[in-house]
Coordinates of C-alpha atoms in Angstrom, one line a residue:
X11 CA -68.6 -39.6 -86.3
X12 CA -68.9 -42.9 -85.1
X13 CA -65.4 -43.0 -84.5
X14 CA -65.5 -40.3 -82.3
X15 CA -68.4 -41.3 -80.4
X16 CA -66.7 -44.8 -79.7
X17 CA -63.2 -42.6 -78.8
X18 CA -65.4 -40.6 -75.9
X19 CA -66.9 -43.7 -74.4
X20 CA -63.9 -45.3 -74.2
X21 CA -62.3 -42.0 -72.5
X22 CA -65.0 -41.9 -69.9
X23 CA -64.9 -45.2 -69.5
X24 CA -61.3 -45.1 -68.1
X25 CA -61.8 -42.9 -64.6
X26 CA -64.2 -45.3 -63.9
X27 CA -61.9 -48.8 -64.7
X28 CA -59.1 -46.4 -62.6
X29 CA -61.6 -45.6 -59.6
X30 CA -63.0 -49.1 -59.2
X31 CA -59.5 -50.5 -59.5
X32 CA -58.2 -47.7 -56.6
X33 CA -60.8 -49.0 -54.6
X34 CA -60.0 -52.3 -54.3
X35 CA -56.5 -51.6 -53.9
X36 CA -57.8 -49.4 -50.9
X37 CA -60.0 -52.5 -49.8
X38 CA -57.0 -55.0 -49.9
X39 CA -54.6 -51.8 -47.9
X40 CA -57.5 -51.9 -45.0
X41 CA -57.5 -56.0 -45.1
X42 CA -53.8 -55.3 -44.6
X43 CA -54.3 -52.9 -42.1
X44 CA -56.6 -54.9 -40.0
X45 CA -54.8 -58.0 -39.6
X46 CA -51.6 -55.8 -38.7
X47 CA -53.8 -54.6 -35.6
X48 CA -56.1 -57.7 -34.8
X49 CA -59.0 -56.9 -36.3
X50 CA -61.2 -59.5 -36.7
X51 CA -64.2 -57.7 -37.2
X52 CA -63.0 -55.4 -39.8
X53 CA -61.5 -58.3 -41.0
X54 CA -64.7 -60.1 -41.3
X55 CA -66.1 -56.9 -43.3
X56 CA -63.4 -58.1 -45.8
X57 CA -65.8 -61.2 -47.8
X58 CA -69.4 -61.8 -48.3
X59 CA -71.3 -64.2 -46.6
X60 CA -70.2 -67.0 -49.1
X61 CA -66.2 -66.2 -49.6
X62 CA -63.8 -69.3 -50.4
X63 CA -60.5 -69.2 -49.6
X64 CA -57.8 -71.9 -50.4
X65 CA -54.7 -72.0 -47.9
X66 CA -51.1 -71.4 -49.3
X67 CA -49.5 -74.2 -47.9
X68 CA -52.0 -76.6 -47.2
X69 CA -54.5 -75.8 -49.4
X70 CA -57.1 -76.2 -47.1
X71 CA -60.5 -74.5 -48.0
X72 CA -61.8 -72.1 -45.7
X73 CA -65.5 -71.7 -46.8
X74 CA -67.6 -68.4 -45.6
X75 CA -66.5 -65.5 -44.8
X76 CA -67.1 -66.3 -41.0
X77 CA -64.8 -69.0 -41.3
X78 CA -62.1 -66.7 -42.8
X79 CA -62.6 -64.2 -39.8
X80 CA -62.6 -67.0 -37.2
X81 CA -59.3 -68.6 -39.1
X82 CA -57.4 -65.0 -38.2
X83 CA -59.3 -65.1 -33.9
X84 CA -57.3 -68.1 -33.5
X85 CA -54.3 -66.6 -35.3
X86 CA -54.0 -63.3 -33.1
X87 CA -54.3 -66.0 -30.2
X88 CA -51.0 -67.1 -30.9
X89 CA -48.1 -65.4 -29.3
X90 CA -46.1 -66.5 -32.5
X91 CA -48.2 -65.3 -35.3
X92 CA -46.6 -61.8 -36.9
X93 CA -48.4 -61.6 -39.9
X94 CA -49.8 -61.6 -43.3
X95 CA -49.1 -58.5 -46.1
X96 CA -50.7 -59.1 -49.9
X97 CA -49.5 -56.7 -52.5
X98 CA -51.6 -56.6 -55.2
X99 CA -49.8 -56.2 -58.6
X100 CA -52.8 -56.2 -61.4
X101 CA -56.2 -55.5 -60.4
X102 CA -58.6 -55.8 -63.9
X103 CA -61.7 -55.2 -63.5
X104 CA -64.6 -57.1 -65.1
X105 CA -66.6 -55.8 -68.3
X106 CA -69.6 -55.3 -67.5
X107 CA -68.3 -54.6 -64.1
X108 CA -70.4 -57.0 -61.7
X109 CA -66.5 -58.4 -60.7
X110 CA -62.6 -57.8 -60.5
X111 CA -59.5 -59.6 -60.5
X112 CA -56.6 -59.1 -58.3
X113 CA -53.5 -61.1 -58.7
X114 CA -50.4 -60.1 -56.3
X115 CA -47.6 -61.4 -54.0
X116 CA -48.1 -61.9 -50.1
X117 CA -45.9 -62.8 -47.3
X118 CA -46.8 -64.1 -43.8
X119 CA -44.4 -64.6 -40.8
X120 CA -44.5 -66.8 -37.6
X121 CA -42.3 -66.5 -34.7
X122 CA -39.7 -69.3 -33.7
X123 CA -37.6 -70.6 -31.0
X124 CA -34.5 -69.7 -33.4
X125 CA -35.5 -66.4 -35.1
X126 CA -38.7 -66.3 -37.7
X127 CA -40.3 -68.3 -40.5
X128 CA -41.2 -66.9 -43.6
X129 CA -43.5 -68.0 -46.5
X130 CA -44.6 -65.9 -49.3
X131 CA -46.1 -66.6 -52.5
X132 CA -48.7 -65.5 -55.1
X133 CA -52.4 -65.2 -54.9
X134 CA -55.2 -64.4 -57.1
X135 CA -58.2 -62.5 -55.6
X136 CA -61.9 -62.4 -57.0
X137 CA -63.4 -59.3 -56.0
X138 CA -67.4 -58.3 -55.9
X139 CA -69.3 -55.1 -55.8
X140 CA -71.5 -54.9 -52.7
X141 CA -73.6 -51.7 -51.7
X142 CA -70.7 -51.9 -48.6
X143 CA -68.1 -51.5 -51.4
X144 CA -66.2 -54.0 -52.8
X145 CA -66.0 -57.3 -51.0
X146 CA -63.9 -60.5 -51.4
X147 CA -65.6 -63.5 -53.0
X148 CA -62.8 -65.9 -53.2
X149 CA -58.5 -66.1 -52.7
X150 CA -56.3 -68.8 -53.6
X151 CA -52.7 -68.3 -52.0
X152 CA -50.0 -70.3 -53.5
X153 CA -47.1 -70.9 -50.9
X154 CA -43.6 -70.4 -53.3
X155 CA -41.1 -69.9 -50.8
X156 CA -40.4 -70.6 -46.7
X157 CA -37.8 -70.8 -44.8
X158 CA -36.4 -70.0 -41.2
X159 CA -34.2 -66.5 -40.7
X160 CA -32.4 -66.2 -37.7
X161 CA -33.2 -63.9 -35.3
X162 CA -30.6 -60.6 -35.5
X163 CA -27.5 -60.7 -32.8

C-alpha cells in the first residue's frame, strides 16, 4: 500500500516538474524573442530586481536586473549588434520547487567591416518563481568559440 501511494505521488508529481520546466523554456523563447525585436522593456521583465549576470567574454558582472536591461539599450544602439539566441538544453527544476536550473548553448553576433563575428558558448541559468512567472535570478555565459565569417559574395 505504501508502495502504491509513493508510486501516485510521484506520477502527479511529473506534469507538474514537466509544466514548470515548459514554462521556463517559454520564458527563455520570449527573452529570445525580445532581444530579436529590441525590446528592452520586455527584456527588463526577464530578471528580478536583484539578477546577476556574468559576461561571456569578459566576465564582467552586470548586477540588477536594470542593469541587464540597460546593458541590451545601448546594444540595440549599435548599428552592428545582430544578436543574442540561448538554447536551453536541461532545465531541472528544484525540489521543493522555490528554484530551477537551466544549462544551454547561446550564440551572439556583431556586424564587421569584413562580414560578421561570432561567439557562442555555454551558460547556466538560475531561474525563480515570481507571482509574474518565472523570472531570472542569475546567468553566467561562458564564451567557447569566436571568430570572424566573411560576409557571402
Amino acid at each position: 500500500m505504501k508502495w502504491a501511494v509513493a508510486t501516485l505521488l510521484v506520477m502527479t508529481a511529473v506534469p507538474a516538474a514537466a509544466d514548470e520546466s515548459a514554462a521556463i523554456r517559454a520564458a527563455r523563447a520570449r527573452y529570445n524573442a525580445a532581444i530579436a525585436a529590441h525590446d528592452a522593456p520586455t527584456i527588463r521583465t526577464m530578471f528580478v530586481d536583484d539578477y546577476k549576470g556574468i559576461a561571456g567574454s569578459g566576465g564582467e558582472l552586470i548586477a540588477g536586473g536594470d542593469a541587464m536591461a540597460a546593458y541590451f539599450v545601448q546594444a540595440f544602439r549599435n548599428p552592428a549588434f545582430l544578436g543574442f539566441v540561448r538554447t536551453p538544453d536541461v532545465v531541472t527544476l528544484a525540489d521543493p520547487g522555490d528554484r530551477a536550473m537551466e544549462r544551454g548553448h547561446w550564440q551572439g553576433r556583431t556586424r564587421t567591416a569584413t562580414g560578421e563575428m561570432r561567439l557562442g558558448g555555454e551558460y547556466l541559468a538560475v531561474w525563480v518563481p515570481t507571482p509574474a512567472g518565472w523570472r531570472l535570478r542569475s546567468e553566467t555565459f561562458v564564451t567557447l568559440s569566436r571568430g570572424e565569417v566573411p560576409a557571402a559574395q
